[in-house]
Amino acid sequence: MRKINVFDTTLRDGEQSAGVNLNLEEKLEIARQLERLGVDIMEAGFPASSKGDFQSVQQIAKTIKNSSVTGLARAVQSDIDTAWEALKDSAEPRIHVFIASSPIHMQYKLNMTPDQVVERAVQSIKLAASKFPQVQFSAEDASRAELPFLARLVEEAIQAGATVINLPDTVGFTTPHEIGNMFAYMKQNVPSIEKVILSTHNHDDLGMAVANSLAAIQNGAGQVECTVNGIGERAGNAALEEISVALNIRKDYYKADTGLTLKEIKRTSSLVSKLANMPVPGNKAVVGANAFAHESGIHQDGMLKNKETYEIITPELVGVSESSMVLGKHSGRHAFKDKLTELGFAGDNTQFQQIFDAFKDLCDKKKEVTEDDLYALMTETMTDAIQESYELQTVQVNYGTNNIPTAAITMKLPTGEITQEAATGSGSVEAIYNTLERIIDGPVSLRDYRIQSVNGGGDALAEVYVQVKYDGIESSGRGTAHDVLEASAKAYINAVNRTLIRKAYGQEQNNKVNI
């Protein structure tokens, strides 16, 4: 059984999803959960892209001990030097260097000849290898490169000191048959290929990222690059949960496995979904709400007789629990803390007390408190862990079928001053947002608004996700509350505060890249 290394890029490529912007505390929470999941390598970010990204990569590298932490770098000295400063204190310093390899990229993006690309790659890898014990080289857009040139580039990269060679399908263009041929060609035409681990990184523009990843594994890839829930640039990346479960269920066919702790998959998926403000579709493979639901009468009959008739993946395999009731109003601090630790909470005593107080308040309003509710309270606290600029004090809405909706809000300003304002709107939410826009310094444009319940029932918590453009920067925010309107106000303010934090850390100048 071949061991396939899992290279998770949720914190780098995944965060490049439109509207996603994670703060440091949220990135650390995801990194810790990825460590519990058992990923071999996690790409924490692109250190040279901004001050904020540098700090995030540096902190994750210092925190994570059981997974190798890496950072992305262009084939330029300044990027490599910056990556070293961010990663030098990690348990296993590793760098991910890339340069384009397809004719269209070399000509129009780099304005370089093939010889110049090889020369730049070799120089950069040698520099990286002088600092890092593990150097991964990516031939960007490899799926559209000319195979003889790609083989030459890979051989030169290995000779220069690369320990991992990644052949990405950067734009999601290739097919399983083609990517299989590409990996087979490298195995046959690169003399030093056995000295390195081959890696595959696939985008989902044509819906074939997972299939392409599995085809690459069949043809020699020993590392697969993916993201939780398949999030990422454009249509996203190959989904970690789908690849790992496919290899596990079809060991008979692939003869390979990841070694991940699969029971942590659902928990990891839920955490990333909430923190990235990207709900998982109900029909999503492995982790969707309907993944283990059976509606058809024929299916239900078969399930009652033998679950294996229609269920090839058991809920328990990926950590889906049939029991939703976890704690109640009589639960004590010790039991509550044990449950939060089980869910992956790693905050300080102040954050724990905030979650505990919110839990007790929720118990007075809600009969059954589930794991999903606790996740919502945890993510709300992590969101509030960032330095607040605007703070909601009170919100009151007057609404009636024959009245104009009116909102009155009391807010604490960044200066510490308390202010009050009121405004009307065509609906209650619009009235709230019109009021907030009067209070907040500068115009705010609402780009997206979504609401969902944490789970079923009339007493369910409401989660609101918004995307706004404030001060020229697009940012997302979330709010959780028992009341939909309060959650809406919190989400809007959270998005504005995130923008201010990004500006403070220079993150508005992020130079994101697609591999």
Coordinates of C-alpha atoms in Angstrom, one line a residue:
M1 CA 0.0 0.0 0.0
R2 CA 1.6 3.3 -1.2
K3 CA 1.6 6.2 1.2
I4 CA 0.4 9.4 -0.5
N5 CA 1.4 12.6 1.2
V6 CA -1.3 15.2 1.7
F7 CA -0.3 18.8 0.9
D8 CA -3.1 21.0 2.1
T9 CA -3.3 24.5 0.7
T10 CA -6.5 25.6 2.3
L11 CA -4.7 28.5 4.0
R12 CA -3.1 29.7 0.8
D13 CA -4.9 28.7 -2.4
G14 CA -8.2 28.2 -0.5
E15 CA -8.1 31.6 1.0
Q16 CA -7.9 33.1 -2.5
S17 CA -11.6 32.2 -2.9
A18 CA -13.5 35.3 -3.7
G19 CA -14.6 37.1 -0.6
V20 CA -12.6 35.0 1.9
N21 CA -10.3 36.8 4.3
L22 CA -9.2 34.9 7.4
N23 CA -7.6 36.7 10.4
L24 CA -4.6 35.3 12.3
E25 CA -6.7 33.5 15.0
E26 CA -8.9 31.9 12.4
K27 CA -5.9 30.7 10.4
L28 CA -4.4 29.2 13.5
E29 CA -7.6 27.4 14.3
I30 CA -7.7 25.9 10.9
A31 CA -4.0 25.0 11.1
R32 CA -4.5 23.2 14.4
Q33 CA -7.4 21.2 13.0
L34 CA -5.4 20.3 9.9
E35 CA -2.7 19.0 12.2
R36 CA -5.3 16.9 14.1
L37 CA -6.6 15.6 10.7
G38 CA -3.0 14.5 10.0
V39 CA -2.0 16.4 6.8
D40 CA 1.6 15.9 6.0
I41 CA 2.2 19.4 4.7
M42 CA 0.2 22.6 5.1
E43 CA 0.8 25.6 2.9
A44 CA 0.3 28.5 5.3
G45 CA 0.5 31.3 2.9
F46 CA 2.6 33.5 0.6
P47 CA 5.0 35.3 3.0
A48 CA 6.2 37.9 0.5
S49 CA 2.7 39.0 -0.5
S50 CA 2.0 41.2 2.5
K51 CA 2.9 41.9 6.1
G52 CA -0.2 40.1 7.3
D53 CA 0.5 37.0 5.3
F54 CA 4.1 37.0 6.6
Q55 CA 3.0 37.2 10.2
S56 CA 0.4 34.4 9.7
V57 CA 2.9 32.0 8.1
Q58 CA 5.5 32.8 10.8
Q59 CA 3.0 32.1 13.7
I60 CA 1.7 28.9 12.1
A61 CA 5.2 27.7 11.5
K62 CA 6.0 28.2 15.2
T63 CA 2.8 26.6 16.4
I64 CA 2.4 23.5 14.3
K65 CA 4.8 20.6 15.2
N66 CA 3.3 17.4 13.7
S67 CA 2.8 18.7 10.1
S68 CA 5.4 20.3 7.9
V69 CA 4.6 24.0 7.3
T70 CA 5.5 25.6 3.9
G71 CA 5.2 29.0 2.3
L72 CA 4.9 29.9 -1.4
A73 CA 7.6 31.9 -3.2
R74 CA 8.2 33.1 -6.7
A75 CA 11.5 32.3 -8.3
V76 CA 13.1 35.5 -7.0
Q77 CA 15.6 36.0 -4.3
S78 CA 13.5 38.5 -2.2
D79 CA 10.6 36.0 -2.0
I80 CA 12.9 33.2 -0.9
D81 CA 14.6 35.3 1.7
T82 CA 11.3 36.4 3.1
A83 CA 10.0 32.9 3.2
W84 CA 13.0 31.8 5.2
E85 CA 12.5 34.5 7.8
A86 CA 8.9 33.3 8.2
L87 CA 9.6 29.6 8.3
K88 CA 13.0 29.2 9.8
D89 CA 11.6 28.4 13.3
S90 CA 9.3 25.6 12.0
A91 CA 9.7 21.9 12.9
E92 CA 10.7 21.2 9.3
P93 CA 11.4 24.4 7.2
R94 CA 10.0 23.9 3.7
I95 CA 9.6 26.2 0.8
H96 CA 7.4 26.0 -2.3
V97 CA 9.1 27.8 -5.3
F98 CA 7.3 28.2 -8.6
I99 CA 7.8 29.5 -12.1
A100 CA 5.6 29.2 -15.2
S101 CA 6.4 26.4 -17.8
S102 CA 3.7 26.6 -20.5
P103 CA 4.4 28.5 -23.8
I104 CA 1.6 31.0 -23.2
H105 CA 2.7 31.8 -19.7
M106 CA 6.4 32.1 -20.6
Q107 CA 5.6 34.4 -23.5
Y108 CA 2.8 36.6 -22.3
K109 CA 3.2 36.6 -18.5
L110 CA 7.0 36.3 -18.0
N111 CA 8.2 37.6 -21.3
M112 CA 11.0 35.0 -21.0
T113 CA 12.5 32.3 -23.3
P114 CA 12.5 28.7 -22.2
D115 CA 16.2 28.8 -21.6
Q116 CA 15.7 31.9 -19.3
V117 CA 13.0 30.1 -17.4
V118 CA 15.3 27.1 -16.8
E119 CA 18.1 29.4 -15.7
R120 CA 15.9 31.3 -13.3
A121 CA 14.4 28.1 -11.9
V122 CA 17.9 26.6 -11.2
Q123 CA 19.2 29.8 -9.6
S124 CA 16.2 30.0 -7.3
I125 CA 16.2 26.4 -6.3
K126 CA 19.9 26.5 -5.5
L127 CA 19.3 29.5 -3.3
A128 CA 16.3 27.9 -1.6
A129 CA 18.2 24.6 -1.0
S130 CA 21.0 26.6 0.7
K131 CA 18.5 27.5 3.4
F132 CA 15.7 24.9 3.4
P133 CA 16.1 21.1 3.9
Q134 CA 12.9 20.6 1.8
V135 CA 12.4 22.4 -1.5
Q136 CA 9.3 21.9 -3.6
F137 CA 9.4 23.2 -7.1
S138 CA 6.3 23.8 -9.1
A139 CA 6.2 24.1 -12.9
E140 CA 3.2 26.4 -13.1
D141 CA 0.7 25.5 -15.8
A142 CA 2.5 22.2 -16.4
S143 CA -0.6 20.6 -18.0
R144 CA -0.2 23.0 -21.0
A145 CA 3.6 22.8 -21.2
E146 CA 5.4 21.0 -24.0
L147 CA 6.4 17.6 -22.5
P148 CA 10.1 17.6 -23.7
F149 CA 10.7 21.1 -22.3
L150 CA 8.9 20.1 -19.0
A151 CA 11.1 17.0 -18.7
R152 CA 14.2 19.2 -19.1
L153 CA 13.0 21.7 -16.6
V154 CA 12.2 19.0 -14.0
E155 CA 15.6 17.3 -14.5
E156 CA 17.4 20.7 -14.0
A157 CA 15.3 21.4 -10.9
I158 CA 16.2 18.1 -9.4
Q159 CA 19.9 18.6 -10.1
A160 CA 19.6 22.0 -8.4
G161 CA 18.3 20.6 -5.2
A162 CA 14.5 20.2 -5.4
T163 CA 13.1 17.4 -3.3
V164 CA 9.5 17.5 -4.5
I165 CA 8.4 18.3 -8.0
N166 CA 4.8 19.5 -8.5
L167 CA 3.1 19.4 -11.9
P168 CA 0.0 21.5 -11.5
D169 CA -3.0 21.8 -13.7
T170 CA -3.2 25.5 -12.9
V171 CA -6.3 26.5 -15.0
G172 CA -8.2 23.2 -14.7
F173 CA -7.7 22.4 -18.4
T174 CA -6.5 18.8 -18.5
T175 CA -8.3 15.5 -18.4
P176 CA -7.5 12.3 -16.3
H177 CA -6.1 10.6 -19.4
E178 CA -3.8 13.5 -20.3
I179 CA -2.5 14.1 -16.8
G180 CA -1.8 10.4 -16.5
N181 CA 0.3 10.6 -19.6
M182 CA 2.1 13.6 -18.3
F183 CA 3.2 11.9 -15.1
A184 CA 4.1 8.7 -17.0
Y185 CA 6.2 10.8 -19.5
M186 CA 8.1 12.3 -16.6
K187 CA 8.8 8.9 -15.0
Q188 CA 10.1 7.6 -18.3
N189 CA 12.1 10.7 -19.6
V190 CA 13.6 12.4 -16.5
P191 CA 16.7 10.5 -15.5
S192 CA 16.7 11.6 -11.8
I193 CA 13.0 11.3 -11.3
E194 CA 13.3 8.6 -8.6
K195 CA 15.2 11.0 -6.4
V196 CA 12.1 13.1 -5.8
I197 CA 8.5 12.9 -4.8
L198 CA 6.1 13.8 -7.6
S199 CA 3.2 16.0 -6.6
T200 CA -0.1 16.9 -8.3
H201 CA -2.2 20.1 -7.9
N202 CA -5.4 20.4 -9.8
H203 CA -8.1 23.1 -10.2
D204 CA -11.7 22.3 -10.8
D205 CA -12.6 24.6 -13.7
L206 CA -14.0 21.7 -15.8
G207 CA -15.1 19.7 -12.7
M208 CA -12.3 17.1 -13.0
A209 CA -9.9 18.2 -10.2
V210 CA -10.5 15.1 -8.0
A211 CA -10.5 12.7 -11.0
N212 CA -7.2 14.3 -12.3
S213 CA -5.6 13.9 -8.9
L214 CA -6.5 10.3 -8.7
A215 CA -5.2 9.7 -12.2
A216 CA -1.9 11.4 -11.3
I217 CA -1.6 9.1 -8.2
Q218 CA -2.2 6.1 -10.5
N219 CA 0.7 7.2 -12.7
G220 CA 3.3 7.9 -10.0
A221 CA 2.3 10.9 -8.0
G222 CA 3.3 10.4 -4.3
Q223 CA 1.8 13.7 -3.1
V224 CA -1.6 15.3 -3.7
E225 CA -2.3 19.0 -3.2
C226 CA -5.8 19.9 -2.2
T227 CA -8.1 22.0 0.0
V228 CA -10.8 21.4 2.5
N229 CA -14.2 21.5 0.8
G230 CA -12.4 22.1 -2.5
I231 CA -12.3 25.9 -2.0
G232 CA -9.9 28.0 -3.9
E233 CA -9.3 30.3 -6.9
R234 CA -12.1 30.4 -9.4
A235 CA -13.9 27.1 -9.3
G236 CA -11.7 25.8 -6.6
N237 CA -9.2 23.0 -6.0
A238 CA -9.3 19.2 -5.7
A239 CA -11.3 18.4 -2.5
L240 CA -9.2 16.9 0.3
E241 CA -12.1 14.9 1.7
E242 CA -13.1 13.4 -1.6
I243 CA -9.6 12.2 -2.5
S244 CA -8.8 10.8 0.9
V245 CA -12.0 8.9 1.2
A246 CA -11.8 7.7 -2.4
L247 CA -8.4 6.2 -1.7
N248 CA -9.6 4.6 1.5
I249 CA -12.8 3.1 0.1
R250 CA -11.1 1.9 -3.1
K251 CA -7.8 0.6 -1.7
D252 CA -8.4 -2.4 -3.8
Y253 CA -8.1 -0.3 -6.9
Y254 CA -5.6 2.5 -6.1
K255 CA -3.4 0.5 -3.8
A256 CA -2.7 3.8 -2.0
D257 CA -3.8 5.6 1.1
T258 CA -3.2 9.0 2.8
G259 CA -3.0 7.9 6.4
L260 CA -5.3 10.8 7.5
T261 CA -7.5 10.6 10.6
L262 CA -10.7 10.3 8.5
K263 CA -13.0 10.8 11.5
E264 CA -11.8 14.4 11.7
I265 CA -13.0 15.2 8.1
K266 CA -16.5 16.4 9.0
R267 CA -15.2 18.6 11.8
T268 CA -12.5 20.0 9.6
S269 CA -15.0 20.7 6.8
S270 CA -17.4 22.4 9.2
L271 CA -14.7 24.6 10.7
V272 CA -13.4 25.8 7.3
S273 CA -16.9 26.3 6.0
K274 CA -17.8 28.6 8.9
L275 CA -14.6 30.6 9.1
A276 CA -14.4 31.0 5.3
N277 CA -18.0 32.0 5.1
M278 CA -18.6 29.3 2.4
P279 CA -21.5 27.0 3.2
V280 CA -21.1 23.4 2.0
P281 CA -23.7 22.5 -0.7
G282 CA -26.1 19.8 0.5
N283 CA -25.2 17.5 -2.3
K284 CA -21.4 17.8 -1.7
A285 CA -19.7 14.4 -1.7
V286 CA -18.6 13.1 1.6
V287 CA -19.4 16.1 3.8
G288 CA -22.7 17.5 2.4
A289 CA -25.8 17.4 4.5
N290 CA -27.4 14.9 2.1
A291 CA -24.4 12.7 1.8
F292 CA -26.0 10.1 4.0
A293 CA -29.6 10.9 3.5
H294 CA -31.8 8.3 1.7
E295 CA -35.1 9.6 0.3
S296 CA -36.1 7.0 -2.3
G297 CA -38.4 4.2 -0.9
I298 CA -36.3 1.6 -2.7
H299 CA -33.2 3.0 -1.2
Q300 CA -34.7 3.1 2.3
D301 CA -35.9 -0.5 2.0
G302 CA -32.5 -1.6 1.0
M303 CA -30.8 0.3 3.8
L304 CA -33.1 -1.3 6.4
K305 CA -32.1 -4.7 5.1
N306 CA -28.4 -4.1 4.7
K307 CA -26.8 -0.6 4.8
E308 CA -24.2 -1.7 2.3
T309 CA -26.8 -1.8 -0.5
Y310 CA -26.8 1.9 -0.9
E311 CA -24.1 3.2 1.6
I312 CA -20.5 2.8 0.5
I313 CA -19.2 5.4 3.1
T314 CA -20.4 5.1 6.7
P315 CA -21.1 8.4 8.5
E316 CA -18.8 7.2 11.3
L317 CA -15.8 7.0 8.9
V318 CA -15.7 10.7 8.4
G319 CA -16.9 11.8 11.9
V320 CA -20.6 12.3 11.3
S321 CA -22.4 11.7 14.6
E322 CA -26.0 10.5 14.7
S323 CA -26.4 12.2 18.1
S324 CA -26.9 16.0 18.0
M325 CA -27.6 16.6 21.7
V326 CA -24.4 17.4 23.5
L327 CA -24.9 19.7 26.5
G328 CA -27.7 21.5 28.3
K329 CA -28.3 24.3 30.8
H330 CA -27.3 22.1 33.7
S331 CA -23.9 21.4 32.3
G332 CA -20.9 22.6 34.3
R333 CA -17.7 24.4 33.3
H334 CA -15.6 21.3 33.4
A335 CA -17.8 19.3 31.1
F336 CA -18.2 22.2 28.8
K337 CA -14.5 22.8 28.6
D338 CA -13.9 19.1 27.8
K339 CA -16.4 19.3 25.0
L340 CA -14.8 22.5 23.5
T341 CA -11.4 20.8 23.7
E342 CA -12.8 17.8 21.9
L343 CA -14.1 20.2 19.2
G344 CA -10.6 21.7 18.8
F345 CA -10.9 24.8 20.9
A346 CA -7.4 26.2 21.8
G347 CA -8.2 29.7 23.0
D348 CA -7.3 31.4 26.2
N349 CA -9.3 31.6 29.5
T350 CA -10.9 34.9 28.4
Q351 CA -12.2 33.4 25.2
F352 CA -13.4 30.3 27.0
Q353 CA -15.3 32.5 29.5
Q354 CA -16.9 34.4 26.6
I355 CA -18.0 31.2 24.9
F356 CA -19.3 29.7 28.2
D357 CA -21.3 32.9 29.0
A358 CA -22.8 32.8 25.5
F359 CA -23.6 29.1 25.9
K360 CA -25.4 29.7 29.2
D361 CA -27.4 32.5 27.5
L362 CA -28.2 30.2 24.6
C363 CA -29.4 27.5 27.0
D364 CA -32.1 29.9 28.3
K365 CA -33.4 30.4 24.8
K366 CA -32.8 27.0 23.2
K367 CA -33.8 23.6 24.5
E368 CA -31.2 21.5 22.7
V369 CA -27.6 22.7 22.2
T370 CA -25.8 20.8 19.5
E371 CA -22.2 20.6 18.3
D372 CA -23.1 22.9 15.4
D373 CA -24.3 25.5 18.0
L374 CA -21.0 25.2 19.8
Y375 CA -19.1 25.6 16.6
A376 CA -21.1 28.8 15.9
L377 CA -20.3 30.2 19.4
M378 CA -16.6 29.3 19.0
T379 CA -16.3 30.9 15.5
E380 CA -18.2 34.0 16.8
T381 CA -15.6 34.4 19.6
M382 CA -12.7 33.9 17.3
T383 CA -14.1 36.6 15.0
D384 CA -14.4 39.0 18.0
A385 CA -10.8 38.2 19.0
I386 CA -9.6 40.7 16.5
Q387 CA -9.2 44.2 17.8
E388 CA -12.6 45.7 17.5
S389 CA -13.0 49.1 15.8
Y390 CA -16.8 49.4 15.8
E391 CA -18.8 47.7 18.5
L392 CA -22.5 47.1 18.5
Q393 CA -24.2 48.2 21.7
T394 CA -27.9 48.0 21.0
V395 CA -30.2 47.6 18.0
Q396 CA -34.0 48.2 17.9
V397 CA -36.2 47.8 14.8
N398 CA -39.7 49.0 14.4
Y399 CA -41.6 47.1 11.7
G400 CA -45.2 46.7 10.7
T401 CA -47.1 45.9 7.5
N402 CA -48.5 49.4 7.5
N403 CA -45.3 51.1 8.8
I404 CA -42.0 52.1 7.3
P405 CA -39.3 49.9 8.8
T406 CA -37.1 51.9 11.1
A407 CA -33.9 50.9 12.9
A408 CA -32.2 52.7 15.9
I409 CA -28.7 51.6 16.8
T410 CA -26.3 52.5 19.6
M411 CA -22.6 52.0 18.6
K412 CA -19.2 52.3 20.2
L413 CA -16.8 54.1 17.8
P414 CA -13.1 53.4 17.3
T415 CA -12.5 56.5 19.4
G416 CA -14.4 55.0 22.3
E417 CA -17.3 57.4 21.9
I418 CA -20.8 56.1 22.1
T419 CA -23.2 57.3 19.3
Q420 CA -26.8 56.7 18.3
E421 CA -28.4 56.9 14.9
A422 CA -31.6 55.9 13.2
A423 CA -32.7 55.3 9.6
T424 CA -35.5 53.8 7.5
G425 CA -35.4 51.2 4.7
S426 CA -37.7 49.1 2.5
G427 CA -37.2 46.2 4.9
S428 CA -35.8 45.7 8.4
V429 CA -32.3 44.6 7.3
E430 CA -32.0 47.5 4.9
A431 CA -33.1 49.9 7.7
I432 CA -30.3 48.4 9.9
Y433 CA -27.7 48.7 7.2
N434 CA -28.7 52.3 6.3
T435 CA -28.3 53.2 9.9
L436 CA -24.9 51.6 10.2
E437 CA -23.7 53.3 7.1
R438 CA -24.6 56.7 8.7
I439 CA -22.5 55.8 11.7
I440 CA -19.5 54.3 9.9
D441 CA -16.9 56.6 8.6
G442 CA -16.9 56.3 4.8
P443 CA -19.3 54.7 2.3
V444 CA -20.0 50.9 2.6
S445 CA -21.4 49.0 -0.4
L446 CA -23.2 45.7 0.4
R447 CA -22.2 43.1 -2.3
D448 CA -23.7 39.9 -0.9
Y449 CA -26.0 38.8 2.0
R450 CA -26.8 35.3 3.0
I451 CA -28.6 33.8 6.0
Q452 CA -29.0 30.3 7.3
S453 CA -29.9 28.5 10.5
V454 CA -27.2 26.6 12.4
N455 CA -29.6 23.7 12.6
G456 CA -33.3 23.0 12.4
G457 CA -36.1 24.2 14.7
G458 CA -37.8 27.5 15.5
D459 CA -35.2 28.2 18.2
A460 CA -32.2 27.7 15.9
L461 CA -29.3 30.2 15.9
A462 CA -29.2 32.4 12.9
E463 CA -25.9 32.8 11.0
V464 CA -25.5 35.7 8.5
Y465 CA -22.7 36.1 6.0
V466 CA -22.1 39.4 4.2
Q467 CA -19.7 40.7 1.7
V468 CA -19.1 44.5 1.6
K469 CA -16.8 46.9 -0.2
Y470 CA -15.5 49.4 2.3
D471 CA -12.8 52.0 1.7
G472 CA -12.0 50.3 -1.7
I473 CA -11.5 46.9 -0.2
E474 CA -13.9 43.9 -0.5
S475 CA -14.3 42.0 2.8
S476 CA -16.6 39.3 4.2
G477 CA -18.1 39.2 7.7
R478 CA -20.2 36.9 9.8
G479 CA -22.6 37.3 12.7
T480 CA -24.4 34.7 14.9
A481 CA -27.3 35.5 17.1
H482 CA -30.7 34.1 18.2
D483 CA -32.3 37.0 16.4
V484 CA -31.9 37.3 12.6
L485 CA -31.7 41.1 12.7
E486 CA -29.0 41.2 15.4
A487 CA -27.0 38.6 13.5
S488 CA -27.4 40.8 10.4
A489 CA -26.0 43.9 12.2
K490 CA -23.1 41.9 13.7
A491 CA -22.1 40.5 10.3
Y492 CA -22.0 44.0 8.7
I493 CA -19.9 45.4 11.5
N494 CA -17.6 42.4 11.4
A495 CA -16.9 42.9 7.7
V496 CA -16.1 46.6 8.3
N497 CA -13.8 45.8 11.2
R498 CA -12.0 43.1 9.1
T499 CA -11.3 45.7 6.5
L500 CA -9.8 48.0 9.1
I501 CA -7.6 45.2 10.4
R502 CA -6.5 44.3 6.9
K503 CA -5.5 47.9 6.2
A504 CA -3.6 48.0 9.5
Y505 CA -1.6 44.9 8.6
G506 CA -1.1 45.9 4.9
Q507 CA -3.1 43.0 3.7
E508 CA -5.0 45.1 1.2
Q509 CA -1.9 44.9 -1.0
N510 CA -1.9 41.1 -1.2
N511 CA -0.3 39.8 -4.4
K512 CA -2.1 36.5 -4.7
V513 CA -1.0 34.0 -7.2
N514 CA -2.5 30.9 -8.8
I515 CA -0.4 27.7 -9.1

